[in-house]
mmCIF file of N, CA and C in Angstrom:
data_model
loop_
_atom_site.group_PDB
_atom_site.id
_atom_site.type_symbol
_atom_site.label_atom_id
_atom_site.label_comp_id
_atom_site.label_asym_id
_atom_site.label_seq_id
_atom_site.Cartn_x
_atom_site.Cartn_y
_atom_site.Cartn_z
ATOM 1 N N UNK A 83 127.437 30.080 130.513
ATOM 2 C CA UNK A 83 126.668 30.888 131.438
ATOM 3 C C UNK A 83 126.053 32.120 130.754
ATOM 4 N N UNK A 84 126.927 32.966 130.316
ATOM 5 C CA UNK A 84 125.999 34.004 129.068
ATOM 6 C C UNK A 84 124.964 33.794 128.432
ATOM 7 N N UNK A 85 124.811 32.399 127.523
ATOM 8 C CA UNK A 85 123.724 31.738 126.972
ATOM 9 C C UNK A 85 122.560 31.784 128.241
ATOM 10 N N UNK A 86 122.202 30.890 129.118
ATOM 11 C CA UNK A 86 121.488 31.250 130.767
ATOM 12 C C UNK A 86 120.972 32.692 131.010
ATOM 13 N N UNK A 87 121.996 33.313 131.071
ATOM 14 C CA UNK A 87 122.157 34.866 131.671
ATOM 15 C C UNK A 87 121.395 35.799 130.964
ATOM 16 N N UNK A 88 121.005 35.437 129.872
ATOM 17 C CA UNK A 88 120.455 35.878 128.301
ATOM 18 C C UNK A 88 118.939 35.517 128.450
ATOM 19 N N UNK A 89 118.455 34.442 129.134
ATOM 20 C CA UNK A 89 117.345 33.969 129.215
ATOM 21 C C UNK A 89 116.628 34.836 130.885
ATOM 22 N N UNK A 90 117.480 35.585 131.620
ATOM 23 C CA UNK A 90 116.699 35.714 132.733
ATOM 24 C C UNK A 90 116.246 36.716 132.109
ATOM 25 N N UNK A 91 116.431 37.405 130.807
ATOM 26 C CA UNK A 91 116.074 38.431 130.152
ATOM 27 C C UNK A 91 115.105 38.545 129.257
ATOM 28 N N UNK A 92 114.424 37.267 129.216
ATOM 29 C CA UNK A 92 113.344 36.782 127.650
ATOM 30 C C UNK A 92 111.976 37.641 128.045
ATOM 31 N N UNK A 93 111.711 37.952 126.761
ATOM 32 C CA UNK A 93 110.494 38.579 126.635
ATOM 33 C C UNK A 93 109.069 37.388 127.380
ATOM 34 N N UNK A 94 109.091 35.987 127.259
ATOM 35 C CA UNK A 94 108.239 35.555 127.601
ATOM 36 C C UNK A 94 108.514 35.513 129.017
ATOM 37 N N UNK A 95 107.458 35.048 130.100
ATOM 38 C CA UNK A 95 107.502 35.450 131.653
ATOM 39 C C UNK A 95 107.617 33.911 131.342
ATOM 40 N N UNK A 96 107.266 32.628 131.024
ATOM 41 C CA UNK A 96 107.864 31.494 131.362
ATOM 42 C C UNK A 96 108.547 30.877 131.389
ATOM 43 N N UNK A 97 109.850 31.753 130.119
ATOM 44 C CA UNK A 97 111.369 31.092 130.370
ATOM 45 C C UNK A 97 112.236 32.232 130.565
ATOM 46 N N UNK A 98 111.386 33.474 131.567
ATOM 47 C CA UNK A 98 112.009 34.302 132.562
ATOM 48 C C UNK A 98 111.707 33.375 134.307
ATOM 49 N N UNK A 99 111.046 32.601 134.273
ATOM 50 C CA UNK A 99 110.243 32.032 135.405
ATOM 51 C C UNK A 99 111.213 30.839 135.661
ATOM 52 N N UNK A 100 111.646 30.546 134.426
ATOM 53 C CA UNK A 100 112.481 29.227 134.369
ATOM 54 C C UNK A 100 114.242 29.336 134.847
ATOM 55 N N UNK A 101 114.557 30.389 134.004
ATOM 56 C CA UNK A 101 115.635 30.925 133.873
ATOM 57 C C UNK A 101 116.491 30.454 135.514
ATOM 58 N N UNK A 102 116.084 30.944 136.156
ATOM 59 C CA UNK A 102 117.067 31.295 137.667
ATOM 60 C C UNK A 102 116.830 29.788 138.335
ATOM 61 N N UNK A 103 115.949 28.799 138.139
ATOM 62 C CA UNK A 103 116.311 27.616 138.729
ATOM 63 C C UNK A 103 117.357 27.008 137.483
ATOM 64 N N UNK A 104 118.211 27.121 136.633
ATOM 65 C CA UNK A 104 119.088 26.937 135.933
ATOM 66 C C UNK A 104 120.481 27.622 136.832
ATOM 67 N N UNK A 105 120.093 28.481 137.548
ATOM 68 C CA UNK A 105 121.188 29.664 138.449
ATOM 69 C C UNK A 105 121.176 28.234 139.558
ATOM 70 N N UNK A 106 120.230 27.845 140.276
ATOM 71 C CA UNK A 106 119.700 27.249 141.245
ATOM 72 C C UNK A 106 120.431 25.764 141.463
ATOM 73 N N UNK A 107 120.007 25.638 140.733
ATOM 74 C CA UNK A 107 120.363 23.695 140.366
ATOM 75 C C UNK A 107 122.322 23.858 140.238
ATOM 76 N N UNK A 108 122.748 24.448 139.474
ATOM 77 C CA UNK A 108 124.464 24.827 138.982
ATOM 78 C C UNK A 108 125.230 26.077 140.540
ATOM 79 N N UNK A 109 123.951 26.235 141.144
ATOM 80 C CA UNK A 109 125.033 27.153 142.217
ATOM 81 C C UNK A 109 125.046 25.875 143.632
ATOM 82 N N UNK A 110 124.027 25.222 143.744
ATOM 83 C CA UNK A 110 124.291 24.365 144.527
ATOM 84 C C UNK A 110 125.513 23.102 144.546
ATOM 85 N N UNK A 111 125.563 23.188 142.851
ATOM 86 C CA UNK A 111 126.899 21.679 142.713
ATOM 87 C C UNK A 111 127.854 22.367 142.518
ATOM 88 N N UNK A 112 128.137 23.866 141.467
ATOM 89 C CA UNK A 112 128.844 24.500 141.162
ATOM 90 C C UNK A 112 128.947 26.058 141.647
ATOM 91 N N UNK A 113 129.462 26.159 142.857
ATOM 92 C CA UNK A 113 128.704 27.731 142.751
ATOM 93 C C UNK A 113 129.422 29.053 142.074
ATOM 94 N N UNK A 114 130.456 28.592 142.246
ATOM 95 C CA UNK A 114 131.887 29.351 141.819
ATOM 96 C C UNK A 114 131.429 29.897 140.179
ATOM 97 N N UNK A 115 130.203 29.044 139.519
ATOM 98 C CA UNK A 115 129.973 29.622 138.636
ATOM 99 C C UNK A 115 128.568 30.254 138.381
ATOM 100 N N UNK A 116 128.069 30.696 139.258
ATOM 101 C CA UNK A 116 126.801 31.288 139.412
ATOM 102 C C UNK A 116 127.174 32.572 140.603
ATOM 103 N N UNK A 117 128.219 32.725 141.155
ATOM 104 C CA UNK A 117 128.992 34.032 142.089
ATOM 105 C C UNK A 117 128.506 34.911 141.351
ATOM 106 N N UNK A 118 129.251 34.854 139.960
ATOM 107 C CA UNK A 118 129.536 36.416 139.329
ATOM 108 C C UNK A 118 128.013 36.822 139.353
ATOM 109 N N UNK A 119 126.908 36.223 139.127
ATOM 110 C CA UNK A 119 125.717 36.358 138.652
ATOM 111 C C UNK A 119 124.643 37.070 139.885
ATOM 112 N N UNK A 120 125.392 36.903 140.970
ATOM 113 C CA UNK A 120 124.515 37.083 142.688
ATOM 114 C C UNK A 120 123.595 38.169 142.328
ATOM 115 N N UNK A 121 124.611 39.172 141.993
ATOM 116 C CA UNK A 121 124.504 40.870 141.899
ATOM 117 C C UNK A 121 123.095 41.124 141.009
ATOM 118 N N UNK A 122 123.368 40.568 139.847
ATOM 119 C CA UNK A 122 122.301 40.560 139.144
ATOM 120 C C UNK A 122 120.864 39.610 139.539
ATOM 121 N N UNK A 123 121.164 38.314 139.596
ATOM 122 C CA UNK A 123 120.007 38.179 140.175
ATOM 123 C C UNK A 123 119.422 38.574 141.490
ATOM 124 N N UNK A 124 120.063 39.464 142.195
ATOM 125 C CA UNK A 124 119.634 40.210 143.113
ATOM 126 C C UNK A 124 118.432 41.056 142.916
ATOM 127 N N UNK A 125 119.383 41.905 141.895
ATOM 128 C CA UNK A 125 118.303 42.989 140.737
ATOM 129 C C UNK A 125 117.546 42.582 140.334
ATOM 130 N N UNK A 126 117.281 41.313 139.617
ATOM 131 C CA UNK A 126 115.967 41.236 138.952
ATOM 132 C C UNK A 126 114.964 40.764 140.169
ATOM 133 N N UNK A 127 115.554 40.124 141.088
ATOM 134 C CA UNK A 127 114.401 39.648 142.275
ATOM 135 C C UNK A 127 113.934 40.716 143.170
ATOM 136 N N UNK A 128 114.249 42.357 142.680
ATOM 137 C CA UNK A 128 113.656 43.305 143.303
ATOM 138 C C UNK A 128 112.844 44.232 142.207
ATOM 139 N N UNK A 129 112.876 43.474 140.918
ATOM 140 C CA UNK A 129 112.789 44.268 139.907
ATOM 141 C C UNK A 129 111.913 44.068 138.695
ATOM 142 N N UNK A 130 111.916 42.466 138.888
ATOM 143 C CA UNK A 130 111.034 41.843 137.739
ATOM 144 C C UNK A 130 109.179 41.680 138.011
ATOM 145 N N UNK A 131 108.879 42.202 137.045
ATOM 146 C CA UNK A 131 107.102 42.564 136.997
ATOM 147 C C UNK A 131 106.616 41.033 137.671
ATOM 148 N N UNK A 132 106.882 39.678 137.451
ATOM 149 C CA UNK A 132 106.987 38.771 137.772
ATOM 150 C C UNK A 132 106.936 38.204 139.116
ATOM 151 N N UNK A 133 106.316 37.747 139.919
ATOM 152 C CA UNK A 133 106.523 37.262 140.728
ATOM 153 C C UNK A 133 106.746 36.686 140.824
ATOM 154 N N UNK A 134 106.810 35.459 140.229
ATOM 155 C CA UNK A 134 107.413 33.942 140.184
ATOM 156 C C UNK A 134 108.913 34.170 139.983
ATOM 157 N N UNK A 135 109.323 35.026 138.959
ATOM 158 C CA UNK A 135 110.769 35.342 138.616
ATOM 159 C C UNK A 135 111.786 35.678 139.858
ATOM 160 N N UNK A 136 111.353 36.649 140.531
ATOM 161 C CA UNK A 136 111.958 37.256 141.629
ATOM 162 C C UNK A 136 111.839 35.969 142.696
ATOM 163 N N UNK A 137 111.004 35.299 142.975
ATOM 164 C CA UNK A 137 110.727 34.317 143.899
ATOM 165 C C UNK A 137 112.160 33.004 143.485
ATOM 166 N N UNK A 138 112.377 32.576 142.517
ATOM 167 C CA UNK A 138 112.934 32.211 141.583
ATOM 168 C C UNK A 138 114.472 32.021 141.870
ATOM 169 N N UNK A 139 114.840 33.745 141.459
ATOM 170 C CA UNK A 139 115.774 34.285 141.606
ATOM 171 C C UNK A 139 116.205 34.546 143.095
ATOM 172 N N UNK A 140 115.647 34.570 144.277
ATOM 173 C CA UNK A 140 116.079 34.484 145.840
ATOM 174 C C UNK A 140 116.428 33.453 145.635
ATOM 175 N N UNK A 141 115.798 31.984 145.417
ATOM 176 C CA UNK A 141 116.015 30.495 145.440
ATOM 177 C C UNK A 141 117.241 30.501 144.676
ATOM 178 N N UNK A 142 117.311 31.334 143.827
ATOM 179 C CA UNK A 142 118.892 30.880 142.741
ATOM 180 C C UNK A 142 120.005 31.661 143.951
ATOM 181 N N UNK A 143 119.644 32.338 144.434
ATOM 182 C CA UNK A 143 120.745 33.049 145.750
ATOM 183 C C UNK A 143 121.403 32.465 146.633
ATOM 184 N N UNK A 144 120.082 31.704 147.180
ATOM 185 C CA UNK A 144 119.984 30.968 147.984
ATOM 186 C C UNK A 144 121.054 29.581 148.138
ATOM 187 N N UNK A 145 120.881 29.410 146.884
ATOM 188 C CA UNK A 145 121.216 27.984 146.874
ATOM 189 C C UNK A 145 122.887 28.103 146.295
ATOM 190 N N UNK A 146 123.129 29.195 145.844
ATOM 191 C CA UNK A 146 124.994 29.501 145.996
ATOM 192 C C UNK A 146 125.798 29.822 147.052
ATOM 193 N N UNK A 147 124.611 30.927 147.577
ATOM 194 C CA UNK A 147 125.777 31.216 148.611
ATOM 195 C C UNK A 147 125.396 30.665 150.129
ATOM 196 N N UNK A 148 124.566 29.454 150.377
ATOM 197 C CA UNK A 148 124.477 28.900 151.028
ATOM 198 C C UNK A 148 125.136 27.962 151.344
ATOM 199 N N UNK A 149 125.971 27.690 152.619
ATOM 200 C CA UNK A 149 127.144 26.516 153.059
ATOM 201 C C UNK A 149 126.223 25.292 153.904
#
């Protein structure tokens, strides 16, 4: 997950764009391991110059802590 977590951080905006459906896809089968991460991708989906990123990153929210 660090390796991942490292990428919502990349200088390029397309594998910052990419990054959080990796959160997305692993919080829906696994979520227990995309929890610790909520907080932060919270932050960047209020925070990143990006719109696609932040859009992204709700969907990576979404899809963990959703029952």
């Amino acid at each position: 997950m660090p390796v991942f977590e490292k990428l919502l951080y990349d200088a390029d905006d397309k594998v910052r764009m990419e990054a959080p459906e990796i959160f997305r896809v692993l919080g829906k089968r696994r979520p227990e391991f995309v929890l610790p991460f909520v907080d932060e991708l919270q932050r960047i989906s209020e925070t990143d110059s990006n719109r696609v990123v932040r859009i992204h990153c709700l969907g990576a929210i979404k899809a963990t802590v959703q029952k």
